[in-house]
GROMACS .gro file of C-alpha atoms in nm:
model
  417
    1MET     CA    1   0.873   1.529  -0.240
    2SER     CA    2   0.640   1.381  -0.501
    3GLN     CA    3   0.579   1.010  -0.502
    4GLN     CA    4   0.624   1.022  -0.878
    5LEU     CA    5   0.989   1.121  -0.835
    6ILE     CA    6   1.048   0.844  -0.579
    7ASP     CA    7   0.888   0.594  -0.816
    8THR     CA    8   1.101   0.716  -1.106
    9LEU     CA    9   1.425   0.692  -0.908
   10VAL     CA   10   1.352   0.346  -0.766
   11ASP     CA   11   1.223   0.211  -1.098
   12ALA     CA   12   1.550   0.320  -1.261
   13ASP     CA   13   1.738   0.127  -0.990
   14SER     CA   14   1.500  -0.169  -0.977
   15ALA     CA   15   1.696  -0.417  -1.188
   16ARG     CA   16   2.010  -0.358  -0.983
   17LEU     CA   17   1.821  -0.391  -0.654
   18VAL     CA   18   1.669  -0.722  -0.762
   19GLU     CA   19   2.017  -0.855  -0.837
   20VAL     CA   20   2.143  -0.734  -0.498
   21PHE     CA   21   1.850  -0.910  -0.333
   22LYS     CA   22   1.915  -1.235  -0.522
   23ASP     CA   23   2.282  -1.222  -0.431
   24ILE     CA   24   2.211  -1.178  -0.060
   25HIS     CA   25   1.945  -1.447  -0.080
   26ARG     CA   26   2.193  -1.693  -0.235
   27HIS     CA   27   2.448  -1.620   0.040
   28PRO     CA   28   2.259  -1.619   0.372
   29GLU     CA   29   2.448  -1.585   0.699
   30LEU     CA   30   2.342  -1.669   1.052
   31GLY     CA   31   2.334  -1.421   1.341
   32PHE     CA   32   2.669  -1.259   1.426
   33ALA     CA   33   2.821  -1.420   1.114
   34GLU     CA   34   2.685  -1.172   0.858
   35THR     CA   35   3.032  -1.072   0.739
   36ARG     CA   36   2.960  -1.082   0.366
   37THR     CA   37   2.623  -0.908   0.397
   38ALA     CA   38   2.768  -0.635   0.618
   39GLY     CA   39   3.044  -0.588   0.364
   40ILE     CA   40   2.790  -0.529   0.087
   41VAL     CA   41   2.609  -0.272   0.301
   42ALA     CA   42   2.928  -0.093   0.406
   43GLN     CA   43   3.070  -0.075   0.055
   44GLU     CA   44   2.751   0.055  -0.105
   45LEU     CA   45   2.680   0.316   0.164
   46THR     CA   46   3.042   0.434   0.156
   47GLU     CA   47   3.022   0.477  -0.222
   48LEU     CA   48   2.702   0.678  -0.176
   49GLY     CA   49   2.881   0.920   0.055
   50PHE     CA   50   2.763   0.801   0.397
   51ALA     CA   51   3.005   0.803   0.691
   52VAL     CA   52   3.021   0.432   0.768
   53THR     CA   53   3.133   0.246   1.081
   54THR     CA   54   3.158  -0.134   1.073
   55GLY     CA   55   3.202  -0.405   1.334
   56ILE     CA   56   2.955  -0.266   1.588
   57GLY     CA   57   2.821  -0.549   1.799
   58GLY     CA   58   3.020  -0.794   1.590
   59THR     CA   59   2.901  -0.743   1.234
   60GLY     CA   60   2.671  -0.441   1.268
   61VAL     CA   61   2.703  -0.138   1.040
   62ALA     CA   62   2.601   0.221   1.114
   63ALA     CA   63   2.600   0.487   0.845
   64ILE     CA   64   2.533   0.860   0.870
   65LEU     CA   65   2.432   1.106   0.599
   66GLY     CA   66   2.399   1.467   0.710
   67ASN     CA   67   2.216   1.723   0.501
   68GLY     CA   68   2.188   2.044   0.698
   69SER     CA   69   1.985   2.114   1.007
   70GLY     CA   70   1.676   1.917   1.094
   71PRO     CA   71   1.563   1.596   1.264
   72THR     CA   72   1.774   1.284   1.303
   73VAL     CA   73   1.594   0.971   1.183
   74MET     CA   74   1.731   0.622   1.245
   75TYR     CA   75   1.629   0.344   1.006
   76ARG     CA   76   1.711  -0.017   1.085
   77ALA     CA   77   1.739  -0.328   0.866
   78ASP     CA   78   1.834  -0.667   1.009
   79MET     CA   79   2.068  -0.896   0.816
   80ASP     CA   80   2.064  -1.250   0.957
   81ALA     CA   81   1.917  -1.567   0.810
   82LEU     CA   82   1.788  -1.887   0.974
   83PRO     CA   83   1.907  -2.250   1.008
   84VAL     CA   84   1.632  -2.373   0.773
   85GLU     CA   85   1.661  -2.560   0.443
   86GLU     CA   86   1.494  -2.364   0.165
   87ALA     CA   87   1.234  -2.549  -0.044
   88THR     CA   88   1.114  -2.275  -0.279
   89GLY     CA   89   1.268  -2.418  -0.596
   90LEU     CA   90   1.382  -2.070  -0.700
   91ASP     CA   91   1.680  -2.052  -0.932
   92TYR     CA   92   1.851  -1.828  -0.675
   93ALA     CA   93   1.756  -2.042  -0.374
   94SER     CA   94   2.012  -2.091  -0.099
   95THR     CA   95   2.220  -2.408  -0.092
   96VAL     CA   96   2.442  -2.283   0.191
   97ARG     CA   97   2.531  -2.516   0.475
   98VAL     CA   98   2.746  -2.437   0.778
   99ARG     CA   99   2.887  -2.616   1.080
  100ARG     CA  100   2.665  -2.536   1.377
  101ASN     CA  101   2.651  -2.694   1.722
  102GLY     CA  102   2.882  -2.970   1.606
  103SER     CA  103   2.682  -3.067   1.299
  104GLU     CA  104   2.608  -2.936   0.951
  105SER     CA  105   2.308  -2.706   0.917
  106PRO     CA  106   2.133  -2.550   0.618
  107VAL     CA  107   2.096  -2.172   0.610
  108ALA     CA  108   1.831  -1.970   0.427
  109HIS     CA  109   1.660  -1.632   0.423
  110VAL     CA  110   1.308  -1.745   0.511
  111CYS     CA  111   1.207  -1.434   0.705
  112GLY     CA  112   1.285  -1.166   0.449
  113HIS     CA  113   1.589  -1.002   0.604
  114ASP     CA  114   1.751  -1.010   0.259
  115ALA     CA  115   1.469  -0.786   0.141
  116HIS     CA  116   1.511  -0.560   0.446
  117VAL     CA  117   1.875  -0.495   0.356
  118THR     CA  118   1.793  -0.437  -0.010
  119TRP     CA  119   1.511  -0.194   0.073
  120MET     CA  120   1.747   0.009   0.290
  121LEU     CA  121   2.010   0.024   0.016
  122GLY     CA  122   1.750   0.136  -0.237
  123MET     CA  123   1.625   0.404   0.000
  124ALA     CA  124   1.982   0.521   0.071
  125ARG     CA  125   2.036   0.589  -0.298
  126VAL     CA  126   1.711   0.787  -0.317
  127LEU     CA  127   1.825   1.003  -0.023
  128THR     CA  128   2.148   1.091  -0.202
  129GLN     CA  129   1.955   1.181  -0.518
  130THR     CA  130   1.701   1.407  -0.345
  131ARG     CA  131   1.910   1.625  -0.114
  132ASP     CA  132   1.715   1.935  -0.211
  133ALA     CA  133   1.396   1.774  -0.078
  134TRP     CA  134   1.507   1.700   0.277
  135SER     CA  135   1.723   1.827   0.559
  136GLY     CA  136   1.854   1.670   0.875
  137THR     CA  137   2.048   1.352   0.943
  138ALA     CA  138   1.973   1.000   0.821
  139VAL     CA  139   2.120   0.720   1.034
  140LEU     CA  140   2.102   0.377   0.869
  141VAL     CA  141   2.170   0.068   1.078
  142ALA     CA  142   2.233  -0.282   0.942
  143GLN     CA  143   2.181  -0.500   1.247
  144PRO     CA  144   2.305  -0.852   1.314
  145ALA     CA  145   2.137  -1.137   1.497
  146GLU     CA  146   1.774  -1.031   1.517
  147GLU     CA  147   1.669  -1.396   1.511
  148LEU     CA  148   1.876  -1.450   1.824
  149ILE     CA  149   1.709  -1.148   1.987
  150ALA     CA  150   2.060  -1.029   2.065
  151GLY     CA  151   2.194  -0.811   1.786
  152ALA     CA  152   2.031  -0.481   1.876
  153GLN     CA  153   2.151  -0.496   2.235
  154ALA     CA  154   2.496  -0.602   2.116
  155MET     CA  155   2.520  -0.289   1.900
  156VAL     CA  156   2.400  -0.065   2.184
  157ASP     CA  157   2.651  -0.224   2.421
  158ASP     CA  158   2.931  -0.184   2.166
  159ARG     CA  159   2.945   0.196   2.122
  160LEU     CA  160   2.650   0.250   1.884
  161TYR     CA  161   2.564   0.580   2.051
  162GLU     CA  162   2.927   0.684   2.054
  163VAL     CA  163   2.921   0.654   1.675
  164VAL     CA  164   2.577   0.795   1.590
  165PRO     CA  165   2.378   1.087   1.731
  166LYS     CA  166   2.064   1.038   1.935
  167PRO     CA  167   1.777   1.006   1.686
  168ASP     CA  168   1.445   1.184   1.712
  169CYS     CA  169   1.268   0.866   1.604
  170LEU     CA  170   1.342   0.508   1.504
  171VAL     CA  171   1.175   0.336   1.208
  172GLY     CA  172   1.197   0.000   1.035
  173MET     CA  173   1.005  -0.245   0.818
  174HIS     CA  174   0.947  -0.621   0.801
  175THR     CA  175   0.823  -0.847   0.526
  176ALA     CA  176   0.477  -0.999   0.570
  177PRO     CA  177   0.311  -1.278   0.369
  178GLY     CA  178   0.040  -1.046   0.242
  179PRO     CA  179   0.006  -0.913  -0.114
  180VAL     CA  180   0.262  -0.680  -0.266
  181GLY     CA  181   0.113  -0.332  -0.264
  182MET     CA  182  -0.027  -0.350   0.087
  183LEU     CA  183   0.125  -0.274   0.425
  184ALA     CA  184   0.032  -0.242   0.790
  185ALA     CA  185   0.104   0.068   1.000
  186SER     CA  186  -0.073   0.031   1.331
  187GLY     CA  187  -0.006   0.224   1.650
  188GLY     CA  188   0.018   0.066   1.995
  189PRO     CA  189   0.134  -0.286   2.086
  190ALA     CA  190   0.255  -0.460   1.771
  191MET     CA  191   0.466  -0.759   1.876
  192ALA     CA  192   0.516  -0.964   2.190
  193GLY     CA  193   0.806  -0.959   2.429
  194THR     CA  194   1.024  -1.266   2.416
  195ASP     CA  195   1.288  -1.464   2.603
  196GLN     CA  196   1.524  -1.728   2.467
  197VAL     CA  197   1.569  -1.980   2.748
  198ASP     CA  198   1.816  -2.268   2.786
  199ILE     CA  199   1.730  -2.547   3.032
  200GLU     CA  200   2.007  -2.793   3.111
  201PHE     CA  201   1.913  -3.119   3.284
  202LYS     CA  202   2.187  -3.304   3.464
  203GLY     CA  203   2.179  -3.678   3.514
  204VAL     CA  204   2.398  -3.983   3.561
  205GLY     CA  205   2.514  -4.146   3.239
  206GLY     CA  206   2.533  -4.515   3.178
  207HIS     CA  207   2.474  -4.810   2.948
  208GLY     CA  208   2.143  -4.822   2.767
  209SER     CA  209   2.094  -5.183   2.883
  210LEU     CA  210   2.125  -5.090   3.251
  211PRO     CA  211   1.895  -4.788   3.299
  212GLN     CA  212   1.855  -4.865   3.669
  213LEU     CA  213   2.217  -4.764   3.722
  214ALA     CA  214   2.172  -4.427   3.552
  215LYS     CA  215   1.956  -4.119   3.601
  216ASP     CA  216   1.829  -4.040   3.254
  217PRO     CA  217   1.828  -3.667   3.167
  218VAL     CA  218   1.664  -3.742   2.830
  219LEU     CA  219   1.356  -3.875   3.008
  220MET     CA  220   1.355  -3.578   3.246
  221ALA     CA  221   1.374  -3.337   2.955
  222ALA     CA  222   1.099  -3.520   2.766
  223LEU     CA  223   0.868  -3.504   3.066
  224ALA     CA  224   0.943  -3.133   3.102
  225VAL     CA  225   0.847  -3.064   2.740
  226VAL     CA  226   0.510  -3.226   2.800
  227GLN     CA  227   0.451  -3.060   3.136
  228PHE     CA  228   0.542  -2.717   3.002
  229GLN     CA  229   0.215  -2.728   2.810
  230SER     CA  230   0.029  -2.687   3.139
  231ILE     CA  231   0.195  -2.353   3.212
  232VAL     CA  232   0.001  -2.151   2.955
  233SER     CA  233  -0.317  -2.358   2.981
  234ARG     CA  234  -0.335  -2.375   3.362
  235MET     CA  235  -0.115  -2.104   3.515
  236ILE     CA  236  -0.177  -1.803   3.289
  237PRO     CA  237  -0.514  -1.621   3.299
  238PRO     CA  238  -0.711  -1.705   2.982
  239HIS     CA  239  -0.738  -1.339   2.881
  240GLU     CA  240  -0.360  -1.298   2.872
  241ALA     CA  241  -0.158  -1.380   2.559
  242ALA     CA  242   0.130  -1.622   2.615
  243VAL     CA  243   0.323  -1.877   2.411
  244LEU     CA  244   0.582  -2.130   2.528
  245THR     CA  245   0.761  -2.325   2.256
  246VAL     CA  246   1.044  -2.577   2.286
  247GLY     CA  247   1.237  -2.547   1.963
  248SER     CA  248   1.533  -2.775   2.031
  249VAL     CA  249   1.608  -3.091   2.230
  250GLN     CA  250   1.976  -3.183   2.245
  251ALA     CA  251   2.113  -3.491   2.419
  252GLY     CA  252   2.352  -3.779   2.362
  253SER     CA  253   2.521  -3.908   2.050
  254ALA     CA  254   2.484  -4.289   2.057
  255HIS     CA  255   2.195  -4.536   2.050
  256ASN     CA  256   2.303  -4.733   2.354
  257VAL     CA  257   2.441  -4.466   2.585
  258ILE     CA  258   2.238  -4.276   2.844
  259PRO     CA  259   2.402  -3.931   2.850
  260ASP     CA  260   2.463  -3.723   3.160
  261ARG     CA  261   2.324  -3.400   3.009
  262ALA     CA  262   2.018  -3.291   2.813
  263LEU     CA  263   1.950  -2.940   2.687
  264LEU     CA  264   1.616  -2.781   2.597
  265LYS     CA  265   1.597  -2.452   2.409
  266ALA     CA  266   1.266  -2.280   2.477
  267ASN     CA  267   1.107  -1.958   2.366
  268LEU     CA  268   0.860  -1.747   2.564
  269ARG     CA  269   0.623  -1.484   2.421
  270TRP     CA  270   0.429  -1.238   2.635
  271PHE     CA  271   0.284  -0.887   2.656
  272ASN     CA  272   0.241  -0.855   3.033
  273PRO     CA  273   0.567  -0.869   3.237
  274ALA     CA  274   0.378  -1.052   3.513
  275VAL     CA  275   0.297  -1.328   3.263
  276ARG     CA  276   0.666  -1.354   3.178
  277GLU     CA  277   0.750  -1.407   3.544
  278GLN     CA  278   0.477  -1.670   3.575
  279MET     CA  279   0.615  -1.863   3.279
  280LEU     CA  280   0.974  -1.849   3.401
  281SER     CA  281   0.867  -1.956   3.751
  282GLY     CA  282   0.660  -2.238   3.604
  283VAL     CA  283   0.951  -2.363   3.393
  284LYS     CA  284   1.183  -2.365   3.693
  285ALA     CA  285   0.932  -2.537   3.922
  286ILE     CA  286   0.846  -2.809   3.671
  287CYS     CA  287   1.210  -2.884   3.589
  288GLU     CA  288   1.320  -2.897   3.952
  289GLY     CA  289   1.023  -3.114   4.047
  290ILE     CA  290   1.102  -3.367   3.774
  291ALA     CA  291   1.471  -3.377   3.863
  292ARG     CA  292   1.399  -3.430   4.232
  293GLY     CA  293   1.150  -3.701   4.142
  294TYR     CA  294   1.429  -3.887   3.965
  295GLY     CA  295   1.667  -3.858   4.257
  296MET     CA  296   1.885  -3.565   4.160
  297PRO     CA  297   2.037  -3.381   4.460
  298ASP     CA  298   1.991  -3.009   4.516
  299ASP     CA  299   2.333  -2.924   4.373
  300GLN     CA  300   2.250  -3.110   4.048
  301LEU     CA  301   1.911  -2.957   3.972
  302PRO     CA  302   1.837  -2.820   3.622
  303VAL     CA  303   1.988  -2.484   3.533
  304VAL     CA  304   1.751  -2.236   3.367
  305THR     CA  305   1.929  -1.955   3.181
  306VAL     CA  306   1.767  -1.666   2.995
  307GLN     CA  307   2.009  -1.617   2.706
  308SER     CA  308   1.849  -1.310   2.549
  309GLY     CA  309   1.520  -1.132   2.516
  310SER     CA  310   1.333  -0.815   2.439
  311PRO     CA  311   1.022  -0.640   2.571
  312PRO     CA  312   0.704  -0.603   2.365
  313LEU     CA  313   0.730  -0.379   2.060
  314VAL     CA  314   0.496  -0.083   2.096
  315ASN     CA  315   0.456   0.153   1.801
  316ASP     CA  316   0.427   0.521   1.886
  317GLY     CA  317   0.074   0.626   1.799
  318ALA     CA  318   0.142   0.974   1.661
  319LEU     CA  319   0.449   0.870   1.458
  320THR     CA  320   0.278   0.566   1.310
  321GLU     CA  321  -0.038   0.761   1.229
  322ARG     CA  322   0.173   1.019   1.047
  323LEU     CA  323   0.344   0.753   0.837
  324ALA     CA  324   0.016   0.571   0.768
  325ALA     CA  325  -0.144   0.894   0.645
  326ALA     CA  326   0.150   0.976   0.417
  327LEU     CA  327   0.160   0.625   0.273
  328GLY     CA  328  -0.216   0.614   0.237
  329ARG     CA  329  -0.209   0.925   0.019
  330THR     CA  330   0.011   0.750  -0.237
  331LEU     CA  331  -0.085   0.384  -0.204
  332GLY     CA  332  -0.452   0.439  -0.132
  333THR     CA  333  -0.597   0.419   0.218
  334GLY     CA  334  -0.738   0.075   0.145
  335ASN     CA  335  -0.384  -0.057   0.101
  336VAL     CA  336  -0.261   0.071   0.438
  337LEU     CA  337  -0.398  -0.126   0.733
  338THR     CA  338  -0.408   0.084   1.050
  339THR     CA  339  -0.597  -0.141   1.295
  340VAL     CA  340  -0.395  -0.459   1.309
  341PRO     CA  341  -0.406  -0.669   1.626
  342PRO     CA  342  -0.069  -0.741   1.789
  343VAL     CA  343   0.104  -1.066   1.699
  344THR     CA  344   0.297  -1.300   1.926
  345ALA     CA  345   0.602  -1.288   1.701
  346SER     CA  346   0.882  -1.080   1.852
  347GLU     CA  347   1.151  -0.833   1.749
  348ASP     CA  348   1.452  -0.670   1.913
  349PHE     CA  349   1.401  -0.359   1.695
  350GLY     CA  350   1.304  -0.146   1.995
  351GLN     CA  351   1.622  -0.240   2.178
  352LEU     CA  352   1.815  -0.019   1.937
  353ALA     CA  353   1.681   0.279   2.132
  354GLY     CA  354   1.930   0.182   2.399
  355PRO     CA  355   1.940   0.443   2.675
  356HIS     CA  356   1.683   0.661   2.495
  357ARG     CA  357   1.379   0.488   2.641
  358ASP     CA  358   1.140   0.764   2.536
  359LEU     CA  359   1.238   0.739   2.169
  360PRO     CA  360   0.928   0.721   1.943
  361LEU     CA  361   0.943   0.420   1.715
  362SER     CA  362   0.737   0.278   1.432
  363TYR     CA  363   0.769  -0.064   1.273
  364LEU     CA  364   0.577  -0.134   0.953
  365PHE     CA  365   0.484  -0.464   0.789
  366VAL     CA  366   0.511  -0.475   0.410
  367GLY     CA  367   0.337  -0.731   0.189
  368VAL     CA  368   0.578  -0.938  -0.019
  369ALA     CA  369   0.366  -1.220  -0.164
  370ASP     CA  370   0.237  -1.244  -0.520
  371PRO     CA  371  -0.123  -1.113  -0.502
  372GLN     CA  372  -0.244  -1.408  -0.711
  373VAL     CA  373  -0.080  -1.654  -0.472
  374CYS     CA  374  -0.249  -1.473  -0.182
  375ALA     CA  375  -0.588  -1.487  -0.358
  376GLU     CA  376  -0.552  -1.862  -0.413
  377ALA     CA  377  -0.459  -1.915  -0.048
  378TRP     CA  378  -0.758  -1.713   0.072
  379ALA     CA  379  -0.989  -1.908  -0.163
  380ALA     CA  380  -0.859  -2.226   0.000
  381GLY     CA  381  -0.942  -2.091   0.346
  382LYS     CA  382  -0.584  -2.009   0.445
  383MET     CA  383  -0.490  -1.690   0.628
  384PHE     CA  384  -0.157  -1.663   0.441
  385PRO     CA  385   0.003  -1.854   0.153
  386TYR     CA  386   0.304  -1.935   0.374
  387SER     CA  387   0.449  -1.823   0.703
  388PRO     CA  388   0.781  -1.669   0.801
  389HIS     CA  389   1.050  -1.921   0.897
  390SER     CA  390   0.893  -2.188   0.675
  391PRO     CA  391   1.104  -2.351   0.399
  392ASP     CA  392   0.871  -2.216   0.129
  393TYR     CA  393   0.875  -1.849   0.232
  394VAL     CA  394   0.903  -1.637  -0.083
  395VAL     CA  395   0.961  -1.265  -0.130
  396ASP     CA  396   0.811  -1.189  -0.472
  397LEU     CA  397   1.057  -0.989  -0.681
  398ALA     CA  398   0.797  -0.716  -0.731
  399ALA     CA  399   0.824  -0.651  -0.356
  400ILE     CA  400   1.184  -0.533  -0.391
  401PRO     CA  401   1.115  -0.201  -0.566
  402PHE     CA  402   0.787  -0.166  -0.376
  403GLY     CA  403   0.961  -0.191  -0.038
  404ALA     CA  404   1.238   0.047  -0.148
  405LYS     CA  405   0.972   0.301  -0.245
  406VAL     CA  406   0.796   0.263   0.091
  407ALA     CA  407   1.124   0.301   0.282
  408SER     CA  408   1.210   0.609   0.076
  409GLN     CA  409   0.873   0.767   0.138
  410VAL     CA  410   0.899   0.698   0.511
  411MET     CA  411   1.238   0.867   0.537
  412LEU     CA  412   1.147   1.161   0.317
  413GLU     CA  413   0.824   1.213   0.511
  414LEU     CA  414   1.022   1.239   0.834
  415LEU     CA  415   1.313   1.439   0.692
  416GLY     CA  416   1.129   1.641   0.429
  417ASN     CA  417   1.154   2.018   0.416
   0.00000   0.00000   0.00000
């Protein structure tokens, strides 16, 4: 399959894909609530002739297109947005707000999952237009709740592999704040393992003017947040990578009331399973020590719950090298980075393998920032112009056809005659 044909097909579809992207961007949905987005995916893939199953793992979609004998390749795109208020100033910026945890929250695509969905839809159309150039089975998965590190496992637990055949490999792509036209395809460890951890402190509520009659869980939680910083700096060997972040502190609802509960939501990142165990043990020991110090009995000690998680993402060396070589031939080897150090961000992409633990997988990172914006950031001494999950994260519109072309080339490389 010539890259020229892929370029021609995607360029002819580019205006439509940009509008699809803008529409999804304007209407972001949080994890397990991606009803509208899943509907767009299901409708388009059905119209293209895929056999589509919806509602897997809540809002997940799986679609199959068979084209004779050959390998089965699974391609995954995640759909969910984040509870962040967009500050890009774009004329298609999100203004969506939803009720969440008892209060109103903004919602925005500030990690590029809107681009991921659009790339997959663009690639799906190319597959239907090039049937004489490939054979086998394409399995496309629109996954919910990646940000919760829960959607992939939810799909596996909810009959995914009753609906789709076992793939020979699993591939996917993620936006990166590098210049459009460049991508990273690096074998070996790519992303850290992660755990989403809830820590509930129990206390004795009371009047804010009489703290001596209460046992303040807000103070206990605050002390824990500070003491957690010693786990990585003093319990983990310096040569090991580890991150412990508290992203949410929830307690009380009035100025003058000491509540009887406080909740911390923490996030762990690790590559070595032994480091994970050290962090979890450290969290538990610190929390119990604080609670005991403030007079809480053994049956009222903090409860530490791992809500969800995933192991480190490790790209298969041979599969990733094959894709890097194919992409390098068309993009230029200088635009395909093959020796990228692992990052402590995390993904549940690999969890889609489910029971097929030996399944080769490859996860690519595709530049989506305006090259001029990147150049200005580098001149100012910045590594990137903006970071994922920040209110000013922007997917340049030129990245939409570029990503669709990359996704198409990946699939046709793996399914090509």
